[in-house]
Short mmCIF file of C-alpha atoms in Angstrom, two decimals:
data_model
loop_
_atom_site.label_atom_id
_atom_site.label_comp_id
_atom_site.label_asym_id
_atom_site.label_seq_id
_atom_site.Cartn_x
_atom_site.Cartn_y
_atom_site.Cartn_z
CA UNK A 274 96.10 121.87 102.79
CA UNK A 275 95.51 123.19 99.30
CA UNK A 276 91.65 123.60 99.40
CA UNK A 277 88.66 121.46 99.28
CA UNK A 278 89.96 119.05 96.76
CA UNK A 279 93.20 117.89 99.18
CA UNK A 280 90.77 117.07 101.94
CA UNK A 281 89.25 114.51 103.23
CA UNK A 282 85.66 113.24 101.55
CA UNK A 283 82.50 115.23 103.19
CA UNK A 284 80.16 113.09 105.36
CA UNK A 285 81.96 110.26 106.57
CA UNK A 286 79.04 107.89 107.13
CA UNK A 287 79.08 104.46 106.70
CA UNK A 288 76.28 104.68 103.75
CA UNK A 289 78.75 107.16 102.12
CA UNK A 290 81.92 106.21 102.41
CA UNK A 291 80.81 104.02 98.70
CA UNK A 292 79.21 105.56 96.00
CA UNK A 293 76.77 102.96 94.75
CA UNK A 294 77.87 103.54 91.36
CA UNK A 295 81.58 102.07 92.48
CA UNK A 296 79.56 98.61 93.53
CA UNK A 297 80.86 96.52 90.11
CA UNK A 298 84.04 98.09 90.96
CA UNK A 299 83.99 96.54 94.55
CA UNK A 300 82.63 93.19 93.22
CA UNK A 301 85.10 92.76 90.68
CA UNK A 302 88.09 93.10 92.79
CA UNK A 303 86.32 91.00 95.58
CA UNK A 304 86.16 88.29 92.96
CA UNK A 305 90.36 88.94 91.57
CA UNK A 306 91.12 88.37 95.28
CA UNK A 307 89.18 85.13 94.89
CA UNK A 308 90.50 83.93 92.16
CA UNK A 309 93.76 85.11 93.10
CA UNK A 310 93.64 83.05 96.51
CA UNK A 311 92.66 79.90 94.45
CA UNK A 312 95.17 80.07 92.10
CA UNK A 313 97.93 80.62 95.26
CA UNK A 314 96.54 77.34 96.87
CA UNK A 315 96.72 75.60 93.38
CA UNK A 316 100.45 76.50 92.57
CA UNK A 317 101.71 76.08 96.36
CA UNK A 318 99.94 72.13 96.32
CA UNK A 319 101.66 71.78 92.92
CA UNK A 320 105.19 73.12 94.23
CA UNK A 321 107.58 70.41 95.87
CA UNK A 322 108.26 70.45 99.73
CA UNK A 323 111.71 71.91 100.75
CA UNK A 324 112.88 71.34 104.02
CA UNK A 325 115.12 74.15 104.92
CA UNK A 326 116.83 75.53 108.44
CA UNK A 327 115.96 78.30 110.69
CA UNK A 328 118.95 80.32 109.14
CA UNK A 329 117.78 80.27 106.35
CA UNK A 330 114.10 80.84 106.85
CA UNK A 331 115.29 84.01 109.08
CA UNK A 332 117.45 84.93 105.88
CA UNK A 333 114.14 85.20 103.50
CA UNK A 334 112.23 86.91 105.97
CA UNK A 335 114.40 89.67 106.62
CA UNK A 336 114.63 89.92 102.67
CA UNK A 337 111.31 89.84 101.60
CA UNK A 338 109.72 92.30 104.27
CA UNK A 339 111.41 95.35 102.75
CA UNK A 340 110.61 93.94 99.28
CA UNK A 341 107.10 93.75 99.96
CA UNK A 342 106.77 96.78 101.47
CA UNK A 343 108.77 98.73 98.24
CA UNK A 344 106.11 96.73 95.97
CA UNK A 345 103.04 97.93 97.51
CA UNK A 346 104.97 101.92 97.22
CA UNK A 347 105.50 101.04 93.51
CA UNK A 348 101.78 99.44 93.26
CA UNK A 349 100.42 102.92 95.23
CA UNK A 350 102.08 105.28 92.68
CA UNK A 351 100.47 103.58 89.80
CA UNK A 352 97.23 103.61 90.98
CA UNK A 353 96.82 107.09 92.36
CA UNK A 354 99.06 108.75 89.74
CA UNK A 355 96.00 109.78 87.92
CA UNK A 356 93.45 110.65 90.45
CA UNK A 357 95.88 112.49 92.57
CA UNK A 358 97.33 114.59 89.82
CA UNK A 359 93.46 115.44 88.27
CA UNK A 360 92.91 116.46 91.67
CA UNK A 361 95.75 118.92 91.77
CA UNK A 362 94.46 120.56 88.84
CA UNK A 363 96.46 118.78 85.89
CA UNK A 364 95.33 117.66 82.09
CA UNK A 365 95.31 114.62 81.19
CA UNK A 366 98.05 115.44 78.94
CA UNK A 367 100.27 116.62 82.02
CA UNK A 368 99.45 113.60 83.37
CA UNK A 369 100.91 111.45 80.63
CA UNK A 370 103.92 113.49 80.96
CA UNK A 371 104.63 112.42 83.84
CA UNK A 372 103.97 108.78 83.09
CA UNK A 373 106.11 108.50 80.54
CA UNK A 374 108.77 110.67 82.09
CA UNK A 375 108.77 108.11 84.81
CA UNK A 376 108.74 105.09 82.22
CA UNK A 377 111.76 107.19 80.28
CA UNK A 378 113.77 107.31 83.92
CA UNK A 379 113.61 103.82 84.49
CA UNK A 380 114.95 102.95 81.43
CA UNK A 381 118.00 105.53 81.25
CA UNK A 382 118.72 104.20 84.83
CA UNK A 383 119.07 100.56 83.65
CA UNK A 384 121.01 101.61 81.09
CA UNK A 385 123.29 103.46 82.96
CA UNK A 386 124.12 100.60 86.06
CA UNK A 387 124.56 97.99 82.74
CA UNK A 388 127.87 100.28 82.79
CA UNK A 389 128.67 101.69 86.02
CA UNK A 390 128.36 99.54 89.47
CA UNK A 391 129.01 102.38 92.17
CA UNK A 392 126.97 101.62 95.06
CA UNK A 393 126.74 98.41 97.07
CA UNK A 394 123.68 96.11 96.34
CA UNK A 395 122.60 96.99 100.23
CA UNK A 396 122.96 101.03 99.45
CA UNK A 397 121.16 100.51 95.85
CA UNK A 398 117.68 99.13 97.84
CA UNK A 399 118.14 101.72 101.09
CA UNK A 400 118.36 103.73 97.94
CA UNK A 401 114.67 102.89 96.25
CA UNK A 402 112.53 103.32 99.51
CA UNK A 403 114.09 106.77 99.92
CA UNK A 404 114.01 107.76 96.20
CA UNK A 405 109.91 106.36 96.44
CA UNK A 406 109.89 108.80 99.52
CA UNK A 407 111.07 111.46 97.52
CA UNK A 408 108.99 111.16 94.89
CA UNK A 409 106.07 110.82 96.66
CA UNK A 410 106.93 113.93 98.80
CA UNK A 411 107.12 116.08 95.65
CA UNK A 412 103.22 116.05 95.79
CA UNK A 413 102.52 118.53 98.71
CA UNK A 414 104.98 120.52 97.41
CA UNK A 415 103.70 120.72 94.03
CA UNK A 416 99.80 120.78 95.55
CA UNK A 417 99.22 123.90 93.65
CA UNK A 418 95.82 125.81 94.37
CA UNK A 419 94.16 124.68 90.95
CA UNK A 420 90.95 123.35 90.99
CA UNK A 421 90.37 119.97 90.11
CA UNK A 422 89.30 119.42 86.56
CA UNK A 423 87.44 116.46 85.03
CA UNK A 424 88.49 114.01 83.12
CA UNK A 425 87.71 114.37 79.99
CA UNK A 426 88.90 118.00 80.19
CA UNK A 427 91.97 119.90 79.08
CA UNK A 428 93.56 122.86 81.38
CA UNK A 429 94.22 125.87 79.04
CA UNK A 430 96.84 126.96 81.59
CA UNK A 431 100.20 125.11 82.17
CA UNK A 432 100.53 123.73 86.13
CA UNK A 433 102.83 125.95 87.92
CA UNK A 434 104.48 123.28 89.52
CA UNK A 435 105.07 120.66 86.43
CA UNK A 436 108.87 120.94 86.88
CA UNK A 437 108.41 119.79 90.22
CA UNK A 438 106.07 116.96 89.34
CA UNK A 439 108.53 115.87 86.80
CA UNK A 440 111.59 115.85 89.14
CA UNK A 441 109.09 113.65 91.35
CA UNK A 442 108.20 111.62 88.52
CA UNK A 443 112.30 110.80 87.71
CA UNK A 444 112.83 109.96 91.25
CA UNK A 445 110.06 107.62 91.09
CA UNK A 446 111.46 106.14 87.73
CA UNK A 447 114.65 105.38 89.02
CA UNK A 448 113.80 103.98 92.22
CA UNK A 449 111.87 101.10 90.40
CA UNK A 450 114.71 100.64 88.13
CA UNK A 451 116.53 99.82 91.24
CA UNK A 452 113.57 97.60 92.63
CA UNK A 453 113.29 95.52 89.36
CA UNK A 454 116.94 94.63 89.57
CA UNK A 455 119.14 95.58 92.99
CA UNK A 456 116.61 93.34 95.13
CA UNK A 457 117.47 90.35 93.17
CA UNK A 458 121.06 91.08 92.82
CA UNK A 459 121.23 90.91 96.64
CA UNK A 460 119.05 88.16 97.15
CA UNK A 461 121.46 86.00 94.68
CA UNK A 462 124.91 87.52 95.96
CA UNK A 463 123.59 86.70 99.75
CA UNK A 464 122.18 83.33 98.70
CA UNK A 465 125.68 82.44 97.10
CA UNK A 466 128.27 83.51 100.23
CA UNK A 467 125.90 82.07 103.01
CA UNK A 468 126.81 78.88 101.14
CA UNK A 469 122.86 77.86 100.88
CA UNK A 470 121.84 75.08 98.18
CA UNK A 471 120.82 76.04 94.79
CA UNK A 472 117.35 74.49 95.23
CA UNK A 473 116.33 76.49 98.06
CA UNK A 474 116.76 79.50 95.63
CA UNK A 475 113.41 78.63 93.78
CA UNK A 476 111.96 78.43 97.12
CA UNK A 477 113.09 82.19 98.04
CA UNK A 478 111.50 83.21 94.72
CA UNK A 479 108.16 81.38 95.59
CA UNK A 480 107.76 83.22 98.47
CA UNK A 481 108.56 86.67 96.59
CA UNK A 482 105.37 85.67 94.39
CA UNK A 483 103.41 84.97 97.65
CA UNK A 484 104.45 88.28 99.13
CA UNK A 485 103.79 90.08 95.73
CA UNK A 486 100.73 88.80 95.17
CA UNK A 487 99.70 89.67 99.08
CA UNK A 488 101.01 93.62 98.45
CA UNK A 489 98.17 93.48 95.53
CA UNK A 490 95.34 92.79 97.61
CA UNK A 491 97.08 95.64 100.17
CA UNK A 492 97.32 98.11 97.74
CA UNK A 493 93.81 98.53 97.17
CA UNK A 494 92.72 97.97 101.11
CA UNK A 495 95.43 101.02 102.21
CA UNK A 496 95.17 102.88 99.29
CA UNK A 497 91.21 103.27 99.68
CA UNK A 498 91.74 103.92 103.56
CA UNK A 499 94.45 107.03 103.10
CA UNK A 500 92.12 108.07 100.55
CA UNK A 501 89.07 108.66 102.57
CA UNK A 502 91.13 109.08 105.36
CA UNK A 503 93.18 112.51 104.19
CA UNK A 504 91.74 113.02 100.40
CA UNK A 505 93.80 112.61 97.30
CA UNK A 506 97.08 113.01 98.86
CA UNK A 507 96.76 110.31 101.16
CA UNK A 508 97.88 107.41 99.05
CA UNK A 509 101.07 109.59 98.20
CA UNK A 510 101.93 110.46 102.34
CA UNK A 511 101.28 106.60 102.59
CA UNK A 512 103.71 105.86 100.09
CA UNK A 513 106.51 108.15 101.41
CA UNK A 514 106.35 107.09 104.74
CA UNK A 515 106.61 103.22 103.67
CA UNK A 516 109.01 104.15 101.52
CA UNK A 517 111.18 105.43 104.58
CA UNK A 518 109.85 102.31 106.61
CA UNK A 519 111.62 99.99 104.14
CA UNK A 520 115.09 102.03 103.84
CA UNK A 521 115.23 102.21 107.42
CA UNK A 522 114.40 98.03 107.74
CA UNK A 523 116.57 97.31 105.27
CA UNK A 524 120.18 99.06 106.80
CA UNK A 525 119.19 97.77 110.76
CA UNK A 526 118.67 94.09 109.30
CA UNK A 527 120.59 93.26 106.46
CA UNK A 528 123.76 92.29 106.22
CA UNK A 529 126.62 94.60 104.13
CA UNK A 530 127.51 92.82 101.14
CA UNK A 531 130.65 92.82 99.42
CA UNK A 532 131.12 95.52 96.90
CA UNK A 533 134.06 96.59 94.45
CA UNK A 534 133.09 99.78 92.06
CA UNK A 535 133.00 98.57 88.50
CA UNK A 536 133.12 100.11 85.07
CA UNK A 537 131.42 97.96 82.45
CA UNK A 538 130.00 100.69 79.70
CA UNK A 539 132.75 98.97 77.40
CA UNK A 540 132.05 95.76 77.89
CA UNK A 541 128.34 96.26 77.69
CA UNK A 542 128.84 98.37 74.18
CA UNK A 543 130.63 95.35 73.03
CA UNK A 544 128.14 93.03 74.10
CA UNK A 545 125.39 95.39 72.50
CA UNK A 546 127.08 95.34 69.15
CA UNK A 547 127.39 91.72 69.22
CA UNK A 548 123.63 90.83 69.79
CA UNK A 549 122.36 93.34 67.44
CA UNK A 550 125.04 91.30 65.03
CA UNK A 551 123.38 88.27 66.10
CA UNK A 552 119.74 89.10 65.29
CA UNK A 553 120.92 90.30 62.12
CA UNK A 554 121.41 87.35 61.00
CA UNK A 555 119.00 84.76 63.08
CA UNK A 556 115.77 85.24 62.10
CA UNK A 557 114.32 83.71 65.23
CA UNK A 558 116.08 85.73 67.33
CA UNK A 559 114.82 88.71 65.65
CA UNK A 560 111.66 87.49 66.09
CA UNK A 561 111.49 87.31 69.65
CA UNK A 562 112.73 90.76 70.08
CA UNK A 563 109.94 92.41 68.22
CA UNK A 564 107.23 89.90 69.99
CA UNK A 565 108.52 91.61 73.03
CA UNK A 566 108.56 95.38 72.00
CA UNK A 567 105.33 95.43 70.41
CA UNK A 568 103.22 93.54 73.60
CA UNK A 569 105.09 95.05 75.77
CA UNK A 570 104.06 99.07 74.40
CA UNK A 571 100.55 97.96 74.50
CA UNK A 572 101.13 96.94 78.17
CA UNK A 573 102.98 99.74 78.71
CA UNK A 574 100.24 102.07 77.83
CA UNK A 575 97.38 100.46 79.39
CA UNK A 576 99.50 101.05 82.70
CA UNK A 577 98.40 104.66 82.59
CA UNK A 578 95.19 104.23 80.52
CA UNK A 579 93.05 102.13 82.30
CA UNK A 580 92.28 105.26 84.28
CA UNK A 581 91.72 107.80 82.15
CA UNK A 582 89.58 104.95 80.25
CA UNK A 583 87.37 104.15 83.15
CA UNK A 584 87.01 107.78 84.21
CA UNK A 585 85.45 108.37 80.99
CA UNK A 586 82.83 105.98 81.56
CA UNK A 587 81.91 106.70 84.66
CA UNK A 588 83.39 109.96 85.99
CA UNK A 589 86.69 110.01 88.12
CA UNK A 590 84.84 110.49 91.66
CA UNK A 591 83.16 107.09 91.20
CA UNK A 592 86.19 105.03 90.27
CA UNK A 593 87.85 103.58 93.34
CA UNK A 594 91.01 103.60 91.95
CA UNK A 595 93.16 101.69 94.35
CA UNK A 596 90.53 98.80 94.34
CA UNK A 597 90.39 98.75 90.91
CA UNK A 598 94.45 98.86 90.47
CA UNK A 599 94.30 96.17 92.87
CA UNK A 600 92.11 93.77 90.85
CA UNK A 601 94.06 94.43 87.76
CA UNK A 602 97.57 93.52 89.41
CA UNK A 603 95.81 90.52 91.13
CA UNK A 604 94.47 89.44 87.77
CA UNK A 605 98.05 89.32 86.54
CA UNK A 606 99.26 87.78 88.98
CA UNK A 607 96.84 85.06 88.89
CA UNK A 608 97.44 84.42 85.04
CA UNK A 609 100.88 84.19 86.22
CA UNK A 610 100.40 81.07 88.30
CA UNK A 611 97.65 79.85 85.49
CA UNK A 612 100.56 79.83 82.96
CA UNK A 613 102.50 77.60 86.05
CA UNK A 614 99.46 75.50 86.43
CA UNK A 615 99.28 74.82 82.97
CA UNK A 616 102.87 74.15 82.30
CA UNK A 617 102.43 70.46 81.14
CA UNK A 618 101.20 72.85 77.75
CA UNK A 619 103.60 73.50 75.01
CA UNK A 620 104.58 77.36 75.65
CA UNK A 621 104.83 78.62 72.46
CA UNK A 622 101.06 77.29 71.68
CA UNK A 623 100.19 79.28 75.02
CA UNK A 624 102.22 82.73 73.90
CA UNK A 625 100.34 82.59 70.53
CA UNK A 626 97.19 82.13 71.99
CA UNK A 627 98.24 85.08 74.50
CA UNK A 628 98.99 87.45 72.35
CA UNK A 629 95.71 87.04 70.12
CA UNK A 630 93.87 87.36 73.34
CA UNK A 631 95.36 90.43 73.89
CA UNK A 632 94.63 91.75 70.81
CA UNK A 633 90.61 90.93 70.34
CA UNK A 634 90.67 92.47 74.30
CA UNK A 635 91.77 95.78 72.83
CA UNK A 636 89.64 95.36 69.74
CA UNK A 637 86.31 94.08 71.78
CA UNK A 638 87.36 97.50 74.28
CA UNK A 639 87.33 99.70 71.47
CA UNK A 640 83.82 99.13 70.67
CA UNK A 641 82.13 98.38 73.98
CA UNK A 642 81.12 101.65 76.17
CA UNK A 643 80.93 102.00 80.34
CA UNK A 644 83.24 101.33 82.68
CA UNK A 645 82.36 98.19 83.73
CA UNK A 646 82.62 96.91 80.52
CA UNK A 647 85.87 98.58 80.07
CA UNK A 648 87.10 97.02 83.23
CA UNK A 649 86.29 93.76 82.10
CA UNK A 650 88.60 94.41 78.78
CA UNK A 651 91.47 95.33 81.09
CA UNK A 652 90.81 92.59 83.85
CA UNK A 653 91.07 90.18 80.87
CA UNK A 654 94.17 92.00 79.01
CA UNK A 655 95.98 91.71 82.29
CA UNK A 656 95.36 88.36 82.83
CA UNK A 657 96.97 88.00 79.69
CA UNK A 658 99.72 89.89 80.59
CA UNK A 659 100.50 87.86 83.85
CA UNK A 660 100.70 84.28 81.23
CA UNK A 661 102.96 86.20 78.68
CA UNK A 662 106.01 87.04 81.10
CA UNK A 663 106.51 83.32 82.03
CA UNK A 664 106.06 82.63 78.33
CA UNK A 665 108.36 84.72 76.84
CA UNK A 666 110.82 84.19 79.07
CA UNK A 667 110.81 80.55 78.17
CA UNK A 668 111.11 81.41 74.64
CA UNK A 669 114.09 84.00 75.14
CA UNK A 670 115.85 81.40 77.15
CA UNK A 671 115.61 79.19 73.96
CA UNK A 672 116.74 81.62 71.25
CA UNK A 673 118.92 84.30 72.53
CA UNK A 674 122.24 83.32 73.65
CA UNK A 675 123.09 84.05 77.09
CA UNK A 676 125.78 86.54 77.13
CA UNK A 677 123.36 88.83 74.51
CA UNK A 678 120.28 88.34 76.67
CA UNK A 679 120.89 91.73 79.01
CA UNK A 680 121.44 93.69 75.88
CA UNK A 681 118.73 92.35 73.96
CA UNK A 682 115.96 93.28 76.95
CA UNK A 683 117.96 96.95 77.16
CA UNK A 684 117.04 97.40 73.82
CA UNK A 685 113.09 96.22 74.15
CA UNK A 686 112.35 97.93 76.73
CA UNK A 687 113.44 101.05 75.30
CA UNK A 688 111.74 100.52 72.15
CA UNK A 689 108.67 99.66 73.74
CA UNK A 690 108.98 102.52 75.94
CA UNK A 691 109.33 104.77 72.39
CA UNK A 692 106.03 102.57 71.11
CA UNK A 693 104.07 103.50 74.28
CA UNK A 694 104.89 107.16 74.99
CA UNK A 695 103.93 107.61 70.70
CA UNK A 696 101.02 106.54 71.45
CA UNK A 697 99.83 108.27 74.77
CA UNK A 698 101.39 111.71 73.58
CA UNK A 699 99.80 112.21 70.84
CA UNK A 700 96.75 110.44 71.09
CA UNK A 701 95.58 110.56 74.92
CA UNK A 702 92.27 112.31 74.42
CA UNK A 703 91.68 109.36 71.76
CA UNK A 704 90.78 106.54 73.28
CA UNK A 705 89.51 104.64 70.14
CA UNK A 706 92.91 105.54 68.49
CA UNK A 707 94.78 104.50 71.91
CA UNK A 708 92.77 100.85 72.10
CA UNK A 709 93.42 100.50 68.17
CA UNK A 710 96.97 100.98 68.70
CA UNK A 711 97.18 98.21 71.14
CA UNK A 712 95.27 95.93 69.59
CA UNK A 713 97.46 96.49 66.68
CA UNK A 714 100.92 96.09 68.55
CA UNK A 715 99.47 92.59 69.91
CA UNK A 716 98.75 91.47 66.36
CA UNK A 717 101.94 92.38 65.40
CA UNK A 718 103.39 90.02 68.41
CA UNK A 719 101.40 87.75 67.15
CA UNK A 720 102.39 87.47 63.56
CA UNK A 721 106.07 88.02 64.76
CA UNK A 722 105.36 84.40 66.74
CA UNK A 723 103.78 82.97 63.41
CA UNK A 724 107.67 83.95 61.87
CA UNK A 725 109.49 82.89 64.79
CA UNK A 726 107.71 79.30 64.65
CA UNK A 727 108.39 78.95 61.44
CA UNK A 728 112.29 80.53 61.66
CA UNK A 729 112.57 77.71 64.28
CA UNK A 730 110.73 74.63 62.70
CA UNK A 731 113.25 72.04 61.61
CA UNK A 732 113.48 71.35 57.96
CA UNK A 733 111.64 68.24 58.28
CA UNK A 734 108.56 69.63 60.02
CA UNK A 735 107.81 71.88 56.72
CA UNK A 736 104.85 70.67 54.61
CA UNK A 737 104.50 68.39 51.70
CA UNK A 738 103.76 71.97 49.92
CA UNK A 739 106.77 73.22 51.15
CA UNK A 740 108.90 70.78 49.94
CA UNK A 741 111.13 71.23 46.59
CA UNK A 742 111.04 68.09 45.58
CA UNK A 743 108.95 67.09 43.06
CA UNK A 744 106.64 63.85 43.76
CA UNK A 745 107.80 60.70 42.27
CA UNK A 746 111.34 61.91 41.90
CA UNK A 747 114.35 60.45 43.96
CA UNK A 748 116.76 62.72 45.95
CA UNK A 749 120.25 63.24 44.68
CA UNK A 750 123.24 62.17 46.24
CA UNK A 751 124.39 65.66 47.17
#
């Protein structure tokens, strides 16, 4: 319904169903899935053998269906967000309104449960399939009658229906808010009463990354099929219905946890003012939490770009953007288990040679033109991306005391929200400015790791240059 545009694609033969121009697109995520697969078989051969029971094998099962399920909803919604909007007759600076308003709504909803529990850990994931549900179902009713507009051009008329979008958008926010931290609540909380070893616990999370990593190579398969299947709103009705799938597995499998309402906003202001005191005064502290707000705005913003950037170079009706999504959360993934594979490494040599990685991707993007050239630069930043979470958390676990470390990543990720949506509100239509921006936030990670080696080097490990002392002269007593 909704015209031409909400259909499904004309023709519907098997020599059309691909534009030919889409066939780097196809052969670069044919080769992430490859790549992805090898690096799965090289991390499982490196992992130890567990031998668990049948309880608890029937215990992760039950747990990671739902969860995989509520990661391929989250993984639909960021790949179609910008073809299915365009379609509905959007600009690309509606469209980044929504993104960020999204991005904005995960981050006030973190805030908020850091000071009021009120929901059971069960209730808070039934909760995320049907908030994904919702959100997704704001798209028929917001399917407008515009026509669809290209990308590179602006609508001189507001959408009638942006109010709706946005509600959609907030919905959509907080319901991955609530998979990023509810799931694992459970899984821990469960874990703990059922009385099962510690060990196995790594296990559990093993087979999260397996499942994860699976729900990447789905995305794009499903995604494509609802697309040619029903049009532009297909991915959306896919991700509603799953979304109601999950809530629905969820409360007829799991087990009701216990639950007391708690009020923590004190506690958490108090723990707030305390870290802030802390990096005040420790300069390697400091350090870490500007390494993570600067590369994480870059990343932030190249979750919405890479599609307005390849539509550019191309035009949007030959990007297949749930393939190409696909490759790009595959490539992350697989530098990811790299980083694991390569753990016998120092980290913090790996995070510095990370984050200048990063940074001559966006550079070498900014000059280069096509979109296959441009989905090389983001194949490549996301690689990087998947090696810098295992990093930095590593080097957080080192420097920020544990009671300040839930504080410290509330206040990160909302200044790297602030970094990101600067960035794509004012200078969406910009791409040169955009890719500048982001090579220049991963710089500044990187020169913020140059201060936070040297904030952390023992006295002894300064050089000869560095040293007071003048040659030939004998230290005092004091």
């Amino acid at each position: 319904p909704g015209g031409a545009a909400w259909g499904p694609r004309r023709g519907g033969g098997a020599g059309e169903m691909i534009d030919p121009a889409s066939y780097p697109h196809y052969v670069c995520w044919a080769l992430s899935v490859a790549g992805l697969g090898v690096a799965l078989v090289r991390v499982q051969a490196m992992a130890p053998q567990i031998i668990t029971t049948k309880e608890f094998q029937s215990f992760v099962r039950r747990f990671y269906r739902p969860h995989a399920v509520l990661i391929l909803c989250e993984l639909l919604q960021c790949a179609y967000l910008y073809s299915t909007t365009l379609a509905m007759g959007l600009s690309v600076g509606e469209i980044a309104n929504l993104f960020v308003t999204a991005q904005v709504a995960t981050t006030a909803l973190n805030l908020f449960m850091e000071g009021f529990d009120l929901i059971s850990r069960k209730s808070k994931c039934m909760l995320c399939g049907l908030l994904y549900a919702a959100g997704a179902s704001t798209l028929f009713a917001a399917h407008g009658h515009a026509p669809a507009v290209g990308a590179a051009e602006v609508s001189s008329e507001r959408h009638p229906h942006l109010e709706l979008l946005l509600v959609g958008r907030v919905l959509t926010g907080c319901a991955t808010s609530l998979l990023h931290s509810s799931f694992e609540a459970y899984l821990i909380n469960e874990h703990t009463m059922n009385g099962f070893p510690d060990e196995w616990l790594s296990h559990t999370f093993s087979v999260i990354g397996f499942s994860m990593a699976g729900a990447a190579v789905g995305c794009g398969v499903l995604g494509q099929l609802a697309l040619h299947a029903v049009g532009p709103a297909g991915p959306s009705m896919l991700t509603a219905v799953l979304g109601v799938y999950a809530a629905l597995l969820i409360n007829s499998t799991w087990s009701r946890d216990t639950f007391t309402p708690r009020f923590t906003m004190s506690s958490f202001l108090h723990q707030l003012g305390g870290a802030l005191s802390k990096a005040t005064g420790s300069g390697a502290m400091i350090s870490v939490l500007l390494i993570q707000a600067s590369f994480e705005a870059a990343a932030i913003a190249m979750t919405f770009y890479w599609a307005y950037w390849l539509a550019l170079g191309s035009g949007p009706g030959t990007v297949p953007f749930g393939l190409v999504f696909s490759s790009l959360t595959a490539a992350a993934t697989s530098g990811s288990f790299v980083q694991q594979v390569l753990a016998s490494r120092p980290v913090e040599q790996t995070l510095s040679a990370v984050l200048m990685a990063a940074a001559a991707a966006f550079l070498a993007g900014a000059t280069v033109s096509g979109s296959f050239m441009a989905l090389l630069c983001c194949m490549f930043v996301q690689v990087c991306v998947g090696m810098y979470w295992p990093c930095i958390g590593f080097v957080r676990g080192k420097v920020v005391p544990t009671e300040y470390r839930s504080a410290c990543l509330v206040v990160t990720r909302s200044a790297a929200v602030g970094a990101a949506a600067a960035i794509l509100l004012t200078s969406v239509h910009a791409p040169l400015v955009v890719l500048l921006s982001c090579a220049a936030l991963c710089g500044a990670a990187a020169y913020f790791h140059v201060r936070l080696e040297y904030a952390s080097a023992p006295p002894h490990s300064l050089p000869d240059s560095a040293d007071p002392t003048p040659r030939g002269a004998e230290p005092s007593a004091a």
